[in-house]
C-alpha atoms as a printed R data frame, in Angstrom:
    type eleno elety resid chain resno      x       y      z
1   ATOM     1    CA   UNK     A     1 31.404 160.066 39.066
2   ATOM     2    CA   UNK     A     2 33.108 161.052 35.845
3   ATOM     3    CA   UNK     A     3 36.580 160.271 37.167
4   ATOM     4    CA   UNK     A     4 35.074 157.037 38.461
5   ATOM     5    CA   UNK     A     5 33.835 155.726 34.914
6   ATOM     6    CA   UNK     A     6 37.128 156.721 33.336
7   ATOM     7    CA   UNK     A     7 39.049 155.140 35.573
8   ATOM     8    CA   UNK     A     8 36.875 151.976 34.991
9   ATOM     9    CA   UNK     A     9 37.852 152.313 31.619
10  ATOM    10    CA   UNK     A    10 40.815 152.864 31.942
11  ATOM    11    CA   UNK     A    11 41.514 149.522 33.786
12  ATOM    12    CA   UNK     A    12 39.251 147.287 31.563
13  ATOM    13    CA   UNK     A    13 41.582 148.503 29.031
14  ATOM    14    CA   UNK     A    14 44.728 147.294 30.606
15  ATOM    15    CA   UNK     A    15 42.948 144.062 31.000
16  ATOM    16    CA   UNK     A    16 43.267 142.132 27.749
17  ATOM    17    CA   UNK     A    17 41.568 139.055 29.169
18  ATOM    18    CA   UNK     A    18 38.764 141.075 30.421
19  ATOM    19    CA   UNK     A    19 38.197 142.548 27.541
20  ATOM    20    CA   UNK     A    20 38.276 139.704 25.090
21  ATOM    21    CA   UNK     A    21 35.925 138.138 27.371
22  ATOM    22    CA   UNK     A    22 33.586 140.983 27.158
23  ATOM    23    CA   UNK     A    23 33.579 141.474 23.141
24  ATOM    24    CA   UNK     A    24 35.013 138.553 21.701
25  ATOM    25    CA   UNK     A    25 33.891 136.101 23.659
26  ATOM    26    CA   UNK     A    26 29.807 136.293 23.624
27  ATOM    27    CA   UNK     A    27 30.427 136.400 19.151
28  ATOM    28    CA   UNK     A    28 32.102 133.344 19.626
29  ATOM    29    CA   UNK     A    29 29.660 131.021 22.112
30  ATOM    30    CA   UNK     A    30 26.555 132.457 19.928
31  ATOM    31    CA   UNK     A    31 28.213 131.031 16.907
32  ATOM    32    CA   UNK     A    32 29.353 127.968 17.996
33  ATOM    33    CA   UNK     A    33 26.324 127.163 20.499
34  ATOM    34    CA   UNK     A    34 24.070 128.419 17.666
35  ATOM    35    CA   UNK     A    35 24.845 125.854 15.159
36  ATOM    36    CA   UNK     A    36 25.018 123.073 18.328
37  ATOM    37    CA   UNK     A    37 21.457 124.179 19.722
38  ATOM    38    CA   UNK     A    38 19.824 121.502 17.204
39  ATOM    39    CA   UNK     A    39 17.590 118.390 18.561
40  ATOM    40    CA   UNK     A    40 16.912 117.224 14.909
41  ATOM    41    CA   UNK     A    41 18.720 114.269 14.312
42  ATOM    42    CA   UNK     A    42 19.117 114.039 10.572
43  ATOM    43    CA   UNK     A    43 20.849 110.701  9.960
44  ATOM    44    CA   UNK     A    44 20.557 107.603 12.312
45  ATOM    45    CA   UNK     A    45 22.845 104.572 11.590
46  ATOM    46    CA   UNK     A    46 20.994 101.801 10.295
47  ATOM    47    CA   UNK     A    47 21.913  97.891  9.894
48  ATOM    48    CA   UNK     A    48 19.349  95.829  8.225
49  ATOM    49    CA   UNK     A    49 19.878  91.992  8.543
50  ATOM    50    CA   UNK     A    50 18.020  88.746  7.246
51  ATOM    51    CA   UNK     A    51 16.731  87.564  4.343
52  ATOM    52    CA   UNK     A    52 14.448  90.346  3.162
53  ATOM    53    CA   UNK     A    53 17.299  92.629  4.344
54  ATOM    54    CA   UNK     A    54 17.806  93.974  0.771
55  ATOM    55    CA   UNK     A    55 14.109  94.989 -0.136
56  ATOM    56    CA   UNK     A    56 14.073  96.613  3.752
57  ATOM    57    CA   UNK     A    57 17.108  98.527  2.896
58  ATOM    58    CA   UNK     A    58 15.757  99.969 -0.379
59  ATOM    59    CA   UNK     A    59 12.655 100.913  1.292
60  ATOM    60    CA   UNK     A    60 13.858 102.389  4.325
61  ATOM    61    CA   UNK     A    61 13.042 106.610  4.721
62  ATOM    62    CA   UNK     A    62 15.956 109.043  4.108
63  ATOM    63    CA   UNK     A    63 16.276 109.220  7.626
64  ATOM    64    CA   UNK     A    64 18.138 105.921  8.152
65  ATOM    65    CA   UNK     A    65 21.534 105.689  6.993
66  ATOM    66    CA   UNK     A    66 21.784 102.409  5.871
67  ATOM    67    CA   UNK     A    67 25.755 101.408  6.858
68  ATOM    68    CA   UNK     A    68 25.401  98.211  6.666
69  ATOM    69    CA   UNK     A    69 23.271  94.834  4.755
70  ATOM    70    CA   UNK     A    70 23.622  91.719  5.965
71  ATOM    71    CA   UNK     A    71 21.584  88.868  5.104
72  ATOM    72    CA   UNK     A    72 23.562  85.790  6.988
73  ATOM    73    CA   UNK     A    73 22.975  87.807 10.923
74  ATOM    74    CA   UNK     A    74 21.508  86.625 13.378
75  ATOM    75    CA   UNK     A    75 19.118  88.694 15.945
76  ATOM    76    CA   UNK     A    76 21.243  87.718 18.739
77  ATOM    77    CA   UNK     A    77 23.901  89.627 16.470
78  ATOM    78    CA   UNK     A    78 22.124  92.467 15.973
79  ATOM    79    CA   UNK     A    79 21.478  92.802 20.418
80  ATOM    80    CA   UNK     A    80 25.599  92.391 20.401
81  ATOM    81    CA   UNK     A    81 26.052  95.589 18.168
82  ATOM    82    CA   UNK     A    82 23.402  97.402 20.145
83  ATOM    83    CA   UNK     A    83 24.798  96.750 23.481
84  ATOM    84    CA   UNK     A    84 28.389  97.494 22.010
85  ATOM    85    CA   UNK     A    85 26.789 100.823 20.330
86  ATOM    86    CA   UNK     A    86 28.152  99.796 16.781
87  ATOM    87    CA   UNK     A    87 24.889 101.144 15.573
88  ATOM    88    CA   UNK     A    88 21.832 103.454 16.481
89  ATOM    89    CA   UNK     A    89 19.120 101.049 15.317
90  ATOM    90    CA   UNK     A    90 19.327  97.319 13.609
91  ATOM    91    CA   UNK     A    91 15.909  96.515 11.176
92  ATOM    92    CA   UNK     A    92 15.503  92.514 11.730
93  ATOM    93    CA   UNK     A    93 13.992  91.015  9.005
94  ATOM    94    CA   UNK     A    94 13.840  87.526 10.711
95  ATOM    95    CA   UNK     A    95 10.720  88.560 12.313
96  ATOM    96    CA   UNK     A    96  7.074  89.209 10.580
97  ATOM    97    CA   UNK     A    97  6.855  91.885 10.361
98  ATOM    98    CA   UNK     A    98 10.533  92.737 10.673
99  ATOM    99    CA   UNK     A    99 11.503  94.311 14.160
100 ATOM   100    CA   UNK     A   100 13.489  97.817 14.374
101 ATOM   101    CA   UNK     A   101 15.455  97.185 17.581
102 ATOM   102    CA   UNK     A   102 16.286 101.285 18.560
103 ATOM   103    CA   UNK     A   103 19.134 102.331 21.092
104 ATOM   104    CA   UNK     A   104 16.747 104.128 23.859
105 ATOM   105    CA   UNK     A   105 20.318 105.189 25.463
106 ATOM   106    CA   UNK     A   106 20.580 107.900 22.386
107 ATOM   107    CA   UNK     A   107 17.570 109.703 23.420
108 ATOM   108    CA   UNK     A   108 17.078 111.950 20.686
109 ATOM   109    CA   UNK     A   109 17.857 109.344 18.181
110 ATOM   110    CA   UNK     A   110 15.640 107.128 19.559
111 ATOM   111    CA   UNK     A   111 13.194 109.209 19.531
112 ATOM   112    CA   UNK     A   112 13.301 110.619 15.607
113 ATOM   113    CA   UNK     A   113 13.813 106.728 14.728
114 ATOM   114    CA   UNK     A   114 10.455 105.899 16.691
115 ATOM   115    CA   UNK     A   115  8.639 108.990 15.027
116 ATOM   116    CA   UNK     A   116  9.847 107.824 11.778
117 ATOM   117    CA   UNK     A   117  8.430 104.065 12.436
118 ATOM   118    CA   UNK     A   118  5.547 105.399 13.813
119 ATOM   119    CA   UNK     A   119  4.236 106.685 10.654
120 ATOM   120    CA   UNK     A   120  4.808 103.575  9.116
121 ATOM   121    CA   UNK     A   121  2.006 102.165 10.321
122 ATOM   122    CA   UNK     A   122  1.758  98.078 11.125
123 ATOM   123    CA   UNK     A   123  5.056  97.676  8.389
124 ATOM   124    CA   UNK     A   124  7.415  97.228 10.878
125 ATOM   125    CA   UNK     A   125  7.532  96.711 15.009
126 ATOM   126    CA   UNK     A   126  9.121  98.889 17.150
127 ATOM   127    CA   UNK     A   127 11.554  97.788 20.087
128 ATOM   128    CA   UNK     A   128 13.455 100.093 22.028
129 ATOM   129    CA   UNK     A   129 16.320  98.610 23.981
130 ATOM   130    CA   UNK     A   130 17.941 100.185 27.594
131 ATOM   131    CA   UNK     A   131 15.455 102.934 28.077
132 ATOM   132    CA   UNK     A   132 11.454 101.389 26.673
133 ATOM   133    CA   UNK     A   133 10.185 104.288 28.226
134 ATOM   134    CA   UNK     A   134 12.581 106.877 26.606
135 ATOM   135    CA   UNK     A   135 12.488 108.375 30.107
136 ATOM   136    CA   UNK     A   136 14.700 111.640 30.112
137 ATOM   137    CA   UNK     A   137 16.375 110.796 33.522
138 ATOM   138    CA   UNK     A   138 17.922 107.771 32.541
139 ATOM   139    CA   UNK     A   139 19.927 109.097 29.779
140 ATOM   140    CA   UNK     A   140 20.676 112.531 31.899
141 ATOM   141    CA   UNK     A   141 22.042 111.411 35.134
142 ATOM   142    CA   UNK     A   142 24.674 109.127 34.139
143 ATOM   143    CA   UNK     A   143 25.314 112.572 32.458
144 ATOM   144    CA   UNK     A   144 25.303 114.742 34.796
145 ATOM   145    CA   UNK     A   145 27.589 112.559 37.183
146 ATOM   146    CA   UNK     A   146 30.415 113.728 34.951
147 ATOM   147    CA   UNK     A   147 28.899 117.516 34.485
148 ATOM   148    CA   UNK     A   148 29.314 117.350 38.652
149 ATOM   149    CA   UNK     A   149 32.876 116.345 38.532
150 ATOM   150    CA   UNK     A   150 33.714 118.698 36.106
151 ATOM   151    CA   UNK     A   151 32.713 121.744 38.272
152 ATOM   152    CA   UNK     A   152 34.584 120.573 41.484
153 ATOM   153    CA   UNK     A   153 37.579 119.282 39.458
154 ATOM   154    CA   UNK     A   154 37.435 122.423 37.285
155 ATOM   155    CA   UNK     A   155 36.719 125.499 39.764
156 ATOM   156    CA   UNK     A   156 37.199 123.952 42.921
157 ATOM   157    CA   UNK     A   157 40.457 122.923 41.947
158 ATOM   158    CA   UNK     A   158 41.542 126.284 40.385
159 ATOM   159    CA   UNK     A   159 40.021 128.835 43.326
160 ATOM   160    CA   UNK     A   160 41.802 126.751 46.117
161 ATOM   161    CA   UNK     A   161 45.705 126.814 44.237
162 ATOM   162    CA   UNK     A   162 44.837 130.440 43.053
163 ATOM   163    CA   UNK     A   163 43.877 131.342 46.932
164 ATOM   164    CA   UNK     A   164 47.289 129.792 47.828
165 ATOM   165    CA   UNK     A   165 48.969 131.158 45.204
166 ATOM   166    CA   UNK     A   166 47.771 134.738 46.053
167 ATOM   167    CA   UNK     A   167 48.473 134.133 49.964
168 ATOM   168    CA   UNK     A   168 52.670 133.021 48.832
169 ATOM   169    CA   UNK     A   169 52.328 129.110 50.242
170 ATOM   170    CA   UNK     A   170 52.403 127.591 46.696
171 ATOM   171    CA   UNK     A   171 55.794 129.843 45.685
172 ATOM   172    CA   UNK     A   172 57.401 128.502 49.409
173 ATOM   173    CA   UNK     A   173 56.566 125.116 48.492
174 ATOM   174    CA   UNK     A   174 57.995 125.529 44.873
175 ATOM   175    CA   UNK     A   175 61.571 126.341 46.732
176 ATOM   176    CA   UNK     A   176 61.114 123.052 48.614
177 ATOM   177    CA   UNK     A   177 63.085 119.975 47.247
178 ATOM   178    CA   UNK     A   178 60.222 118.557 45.657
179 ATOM   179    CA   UNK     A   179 59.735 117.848 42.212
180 ATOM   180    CA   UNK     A   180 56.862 119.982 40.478
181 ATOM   181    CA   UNK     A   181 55.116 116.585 39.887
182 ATOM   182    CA   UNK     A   182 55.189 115.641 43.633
183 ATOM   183    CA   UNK     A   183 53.968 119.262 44.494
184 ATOM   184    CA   UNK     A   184 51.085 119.136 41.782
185 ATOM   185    CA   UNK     A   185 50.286 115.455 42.795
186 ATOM   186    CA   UNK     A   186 49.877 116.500 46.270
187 ATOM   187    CA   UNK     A   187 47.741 119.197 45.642
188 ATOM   188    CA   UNK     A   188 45.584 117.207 43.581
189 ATOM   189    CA   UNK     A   189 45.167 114.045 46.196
190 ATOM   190    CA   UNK     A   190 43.236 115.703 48.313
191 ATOM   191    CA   UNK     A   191 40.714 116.888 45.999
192 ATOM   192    CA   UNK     A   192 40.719 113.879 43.889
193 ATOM   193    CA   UNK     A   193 39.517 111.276 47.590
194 ATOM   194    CA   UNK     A   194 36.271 114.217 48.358
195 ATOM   195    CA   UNK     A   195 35.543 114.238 44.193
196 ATOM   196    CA   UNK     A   196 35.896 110.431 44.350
197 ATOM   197    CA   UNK     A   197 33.051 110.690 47.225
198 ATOM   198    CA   UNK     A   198 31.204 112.910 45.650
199 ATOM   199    CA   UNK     A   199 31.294 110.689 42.706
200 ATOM   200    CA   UNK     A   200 29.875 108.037 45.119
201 ATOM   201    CA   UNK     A   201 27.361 109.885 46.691
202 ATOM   202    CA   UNK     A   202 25.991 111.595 43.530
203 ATOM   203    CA   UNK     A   203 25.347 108.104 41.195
204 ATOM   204    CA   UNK     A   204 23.798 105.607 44.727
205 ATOM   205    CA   UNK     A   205 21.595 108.803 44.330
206 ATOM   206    CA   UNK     A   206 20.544 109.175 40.985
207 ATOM   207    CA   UNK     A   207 20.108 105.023 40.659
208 ATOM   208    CA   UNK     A   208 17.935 105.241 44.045
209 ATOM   209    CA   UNK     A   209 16.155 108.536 43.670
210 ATOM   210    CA   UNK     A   210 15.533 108.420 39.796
211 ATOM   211    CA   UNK     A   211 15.349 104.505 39.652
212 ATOM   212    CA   UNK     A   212 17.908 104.846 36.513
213 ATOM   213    CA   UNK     A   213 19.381 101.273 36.318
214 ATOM   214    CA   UNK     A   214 23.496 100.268 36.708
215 ATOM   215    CA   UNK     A   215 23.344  97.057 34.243
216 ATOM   216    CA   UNK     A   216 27.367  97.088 33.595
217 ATOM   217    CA   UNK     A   217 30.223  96.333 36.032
218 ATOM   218    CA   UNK     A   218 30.589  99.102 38.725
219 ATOM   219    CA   UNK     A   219 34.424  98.521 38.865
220 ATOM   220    CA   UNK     A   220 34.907  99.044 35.242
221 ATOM   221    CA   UNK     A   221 32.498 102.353 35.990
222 ATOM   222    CA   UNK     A   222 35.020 103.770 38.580
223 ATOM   223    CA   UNK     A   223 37.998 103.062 36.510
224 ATOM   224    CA   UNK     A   224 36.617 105.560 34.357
225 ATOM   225    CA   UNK     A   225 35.328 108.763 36.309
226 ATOM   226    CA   UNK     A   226 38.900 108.068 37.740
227 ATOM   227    CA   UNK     A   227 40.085 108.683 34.809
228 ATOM   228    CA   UNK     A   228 38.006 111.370 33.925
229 ATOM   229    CA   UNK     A   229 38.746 112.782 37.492
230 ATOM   230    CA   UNK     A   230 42.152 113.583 37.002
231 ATOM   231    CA   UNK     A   231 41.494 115.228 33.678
232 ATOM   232    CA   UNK     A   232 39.230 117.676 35.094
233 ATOM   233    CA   UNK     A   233 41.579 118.192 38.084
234 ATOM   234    CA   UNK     A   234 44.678 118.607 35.801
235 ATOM   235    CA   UNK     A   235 42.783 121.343 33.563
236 ATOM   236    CA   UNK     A   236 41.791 123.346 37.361
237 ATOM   237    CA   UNK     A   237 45.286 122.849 37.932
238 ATOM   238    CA   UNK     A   238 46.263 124.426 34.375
239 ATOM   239    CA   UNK     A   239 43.670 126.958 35.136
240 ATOM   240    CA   UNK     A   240 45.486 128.299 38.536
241 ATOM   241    CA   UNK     A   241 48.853 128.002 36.920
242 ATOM   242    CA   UNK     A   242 47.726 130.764 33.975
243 ATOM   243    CA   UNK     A   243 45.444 133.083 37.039
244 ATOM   244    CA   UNK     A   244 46.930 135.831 38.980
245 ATOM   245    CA   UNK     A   245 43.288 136.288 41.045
246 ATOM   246    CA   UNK     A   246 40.339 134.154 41.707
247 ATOM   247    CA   UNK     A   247 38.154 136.029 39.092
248 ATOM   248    CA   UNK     A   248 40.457 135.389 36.532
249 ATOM   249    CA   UNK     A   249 40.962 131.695 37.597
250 ATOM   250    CA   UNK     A   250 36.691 131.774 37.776
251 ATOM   251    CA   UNK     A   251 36.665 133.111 34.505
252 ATOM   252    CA   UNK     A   252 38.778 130.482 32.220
253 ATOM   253    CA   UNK     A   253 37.220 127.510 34.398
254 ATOM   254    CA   UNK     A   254 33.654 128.869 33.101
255 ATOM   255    CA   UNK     A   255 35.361 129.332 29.435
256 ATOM   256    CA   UNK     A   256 36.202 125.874 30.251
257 ATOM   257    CA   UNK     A   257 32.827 124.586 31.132
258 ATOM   258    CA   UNK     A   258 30.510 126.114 28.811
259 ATOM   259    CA   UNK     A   259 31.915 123.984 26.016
260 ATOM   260    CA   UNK     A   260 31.651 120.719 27.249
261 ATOM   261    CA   UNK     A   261 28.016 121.402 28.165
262 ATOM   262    CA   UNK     A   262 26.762 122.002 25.403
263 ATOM   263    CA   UNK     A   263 28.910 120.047 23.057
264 ATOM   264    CA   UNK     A   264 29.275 116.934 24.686
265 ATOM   265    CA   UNK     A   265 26.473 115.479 23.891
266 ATOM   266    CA   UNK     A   266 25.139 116.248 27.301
267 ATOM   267    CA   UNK     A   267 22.052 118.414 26.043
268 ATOM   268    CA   UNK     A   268 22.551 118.478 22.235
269 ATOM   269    CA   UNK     A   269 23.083 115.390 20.190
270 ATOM   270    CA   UNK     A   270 26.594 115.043 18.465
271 ATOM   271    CA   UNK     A   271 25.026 113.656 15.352
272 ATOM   272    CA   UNK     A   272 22.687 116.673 14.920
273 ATOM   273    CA   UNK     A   273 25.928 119.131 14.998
274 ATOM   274    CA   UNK     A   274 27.365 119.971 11.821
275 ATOM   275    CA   UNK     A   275 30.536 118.370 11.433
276 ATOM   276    CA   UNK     A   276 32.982 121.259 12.327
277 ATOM   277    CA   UNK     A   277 30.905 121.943 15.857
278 ATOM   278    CA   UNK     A   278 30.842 118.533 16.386
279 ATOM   279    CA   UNK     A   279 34.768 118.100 16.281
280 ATOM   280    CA   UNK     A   280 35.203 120.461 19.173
281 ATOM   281    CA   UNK     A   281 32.784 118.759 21.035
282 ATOM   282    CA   UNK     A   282 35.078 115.141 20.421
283 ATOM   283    CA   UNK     A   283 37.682 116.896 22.171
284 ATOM   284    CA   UNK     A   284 36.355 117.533 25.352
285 ATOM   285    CA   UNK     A   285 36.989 115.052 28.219
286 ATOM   286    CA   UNK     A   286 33.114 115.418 29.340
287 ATOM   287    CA   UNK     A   287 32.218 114.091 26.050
288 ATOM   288    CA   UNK     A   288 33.728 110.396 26.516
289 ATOM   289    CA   UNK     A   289 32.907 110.152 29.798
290 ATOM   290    CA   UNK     A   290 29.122 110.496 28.529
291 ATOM   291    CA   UNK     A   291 30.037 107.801 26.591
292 ATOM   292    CA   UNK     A   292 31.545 105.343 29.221
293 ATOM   293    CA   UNK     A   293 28.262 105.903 31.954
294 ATOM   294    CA   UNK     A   294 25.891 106.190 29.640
295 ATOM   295    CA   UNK     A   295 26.956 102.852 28.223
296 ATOM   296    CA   UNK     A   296 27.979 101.391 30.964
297 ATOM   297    CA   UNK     A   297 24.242 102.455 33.074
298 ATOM   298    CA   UNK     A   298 21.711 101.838 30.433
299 ATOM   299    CA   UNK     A   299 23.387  99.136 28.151
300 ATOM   300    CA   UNK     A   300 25.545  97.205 30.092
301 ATOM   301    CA   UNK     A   301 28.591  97.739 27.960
302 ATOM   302    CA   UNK     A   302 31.990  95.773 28.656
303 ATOM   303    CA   UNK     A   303 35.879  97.415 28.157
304 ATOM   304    CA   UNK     A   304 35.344  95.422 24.395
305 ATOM   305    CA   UNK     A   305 32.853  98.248 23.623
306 ATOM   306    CA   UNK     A   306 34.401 101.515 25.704
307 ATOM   307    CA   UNK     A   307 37.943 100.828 24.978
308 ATOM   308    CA   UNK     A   308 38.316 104.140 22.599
309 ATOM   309    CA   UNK     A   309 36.902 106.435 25.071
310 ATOM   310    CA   UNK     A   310 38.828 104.973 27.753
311 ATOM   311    CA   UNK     A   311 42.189 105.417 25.596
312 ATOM   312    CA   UNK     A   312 41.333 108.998 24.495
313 ATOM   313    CA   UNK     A   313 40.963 109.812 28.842
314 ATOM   314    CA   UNK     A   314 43.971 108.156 29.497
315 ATOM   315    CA   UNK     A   315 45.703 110.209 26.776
316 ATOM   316    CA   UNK     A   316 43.855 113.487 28.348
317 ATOM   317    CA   UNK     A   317 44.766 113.038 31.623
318 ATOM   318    CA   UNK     A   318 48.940 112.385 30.391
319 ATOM   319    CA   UNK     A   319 48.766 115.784 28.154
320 ATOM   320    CA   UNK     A   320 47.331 117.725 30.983
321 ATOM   321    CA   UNK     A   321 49.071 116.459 33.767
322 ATOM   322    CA   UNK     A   322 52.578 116.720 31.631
323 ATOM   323    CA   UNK     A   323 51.170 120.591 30.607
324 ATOM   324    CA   UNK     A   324 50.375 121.207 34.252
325 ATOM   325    CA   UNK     A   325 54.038 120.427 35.315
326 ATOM   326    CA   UNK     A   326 55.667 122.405 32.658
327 ATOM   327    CA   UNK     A   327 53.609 124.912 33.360
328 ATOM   328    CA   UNK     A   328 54.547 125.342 37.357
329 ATOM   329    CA   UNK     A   329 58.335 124.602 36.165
330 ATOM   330    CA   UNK     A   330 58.217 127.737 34.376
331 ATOM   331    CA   UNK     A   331 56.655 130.076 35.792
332 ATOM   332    CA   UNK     A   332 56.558 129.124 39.836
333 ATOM   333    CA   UNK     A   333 59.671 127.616 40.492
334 ATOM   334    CA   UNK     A   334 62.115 129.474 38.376
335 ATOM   335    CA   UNK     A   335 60.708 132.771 39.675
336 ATOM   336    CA   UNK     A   336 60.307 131.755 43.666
337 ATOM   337    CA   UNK     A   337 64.224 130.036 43.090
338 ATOM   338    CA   UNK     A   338 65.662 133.406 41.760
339 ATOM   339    CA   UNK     A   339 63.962 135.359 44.712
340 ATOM   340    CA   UNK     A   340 65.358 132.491 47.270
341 ATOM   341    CA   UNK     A   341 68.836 133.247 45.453
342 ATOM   342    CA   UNK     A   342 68.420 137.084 45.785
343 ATOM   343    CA   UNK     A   343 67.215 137.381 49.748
344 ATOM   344    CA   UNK     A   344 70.580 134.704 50.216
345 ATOM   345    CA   UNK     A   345 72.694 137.113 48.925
């Protein structure tokens, strides 16, 4: 038994990757998840428009941070900048008393900005727009479609070029005259069409089974877990590229994962992070693709109002695509070429 537990040792040793998963690893996710495990929104954005906008302004709590006063707008202005999520919550003085109109696709916001109206008493009325009922399921579902593509692009992707990489029929096709585009392309296709169903399947079933409404354009939808689909698959692809096994190739994809859980915005609002968490979390794919379904379910947004997160996928999916060639240029075709070379001569 002895000789058993040093030779354990002995091999976690060797392995670095193990090991920095075993020590370093947990000190990192409890400080970073630490300060991102926070449902207190401390700041909501805050227009106030019409002609008692000033005195509103003035008057509203500490919690509302007032961005913007204008006393010309209209309230059919004020819908437009909800529905293009310029703003968390719009105090319309047109109306007596004046109405809060509240962004019920920011759950968490909504909710601290309803409290905080709430113990106003009769001073103002309350309307929450996209979600009245502040029902959890409608803001988590549009959500978890892209958590599900994640974890097929991500490990799916990365256990079945690992497995082939392991087996030798990934180095045989790297001799091939192919391009390492055309061979990562390829391998990607296939998974890309059963994510694509999956994709499908998974949001008819959350809009029938939770009753979670589709208000925008379903085209402009599938543009963007498109999008978002071959980011994940090009990080599972950069994933089997850096993995000599399966575990290893398991391990990274859940390094990979963990993140854009719970600093996406999925679970934990952005705007309760502080500000350093909350830049790692705007540079995860997962995050913008929260963005695009849950504004494209629950508010009906157009490409005028989802443009940047659209841009910032796009511009994702080039870098790890481009990374995920250079990365099988280097290390599988060089190598498999110089062994083709050596069993020639």
């Amino acid at each position: 038994m002895k000789a058993m537990i040093l030779k354990e040792f002995r091999e976690l040793r060797r392995d670095r990757r193990t090991m920095a998963m075993l020590i370093i690893l947990p000190i990192v996710l409890l400080t970073i998840f630490g300060y991102a495990a926070n449902f207190t929104v401390d700041s909501i954005p805050t227009r106030v428009i019409g002609p008692g906008a000033e005195q509103v302004a003035a008057d509203a709590p500490d919690l509302f941070d007032i961005g913007e006063v204008d006393t010309d707008a209209t309230t059919d202005d004020a819908l437009t900048w909800m529905q293009d999520n310029d703003t968390e919550v719009v105090i319309d003085t047109t109306t007596q008393p004046p109405t809060a109109y509240i962004d019920g696709a920011s759950l968490f916001t909504a909710q601290s900005a309803s409290a905080a109206f709430g113990r106003m008493g009769d001073q103002v009325q309350v309307d929450i727009l996209y979600n009245p009922d502040l029902d959890t399921s409608w803001v988590m579902v549009p959500a978890l479609i892209g958590l599900i593509l994640t974890f097929i692009g991500t490990i799916i992707t990365s256990i079945g070029l690992v497995k082939e990489r392991q087996t030798g029929t990934l180095e045989q096709l790297a001799v091939m005259p192919l391009k390492p585009a055309d061979v990562i392309v390829g391998k990607i296709a296939p998974y890309f069409l059963l994510a694509s169903f999956d994709m499908l399947v998974v949001t008819l079933l959350g809009v029938w089974i939770f009753d979670v409404p589709f208000n925008g354009n379903p085209w402009l939808f599938a543009l963007g877990a498109g999008i978002f689909l071959f980011v994940v698959l090009g990080l599972g692809v950069l994933i089997s590229t850096a993995s000599q096994t399966q575990a290893q190739a398991i391990q990274l994809a859940i390094m990979m994962l963990l993140p854009q859980i719970l600093l996406s915005g999925f679970i934990f609002p952005l705007d309760a992070m502080p500000t350093a968490i909350a830049a790692i979390g705007r540079c995860l794919p997962l995050t913008y693709f929260v963005e695009i379904a849950q504004g494209i379910f629950l508010r009906g947004a157009g490409i005028e109002a989802l443009w940047l997160p659209y841009v910032v996928l796009t511009g994702m999916a080039l870098f790890v695509f481009t990374a995920a060639v250079l990365r099988f240029r280097r290390d599988l075709a060089p190598s498999a070429h110089h062994r083709a070379k050596a069993k020639a001569a």
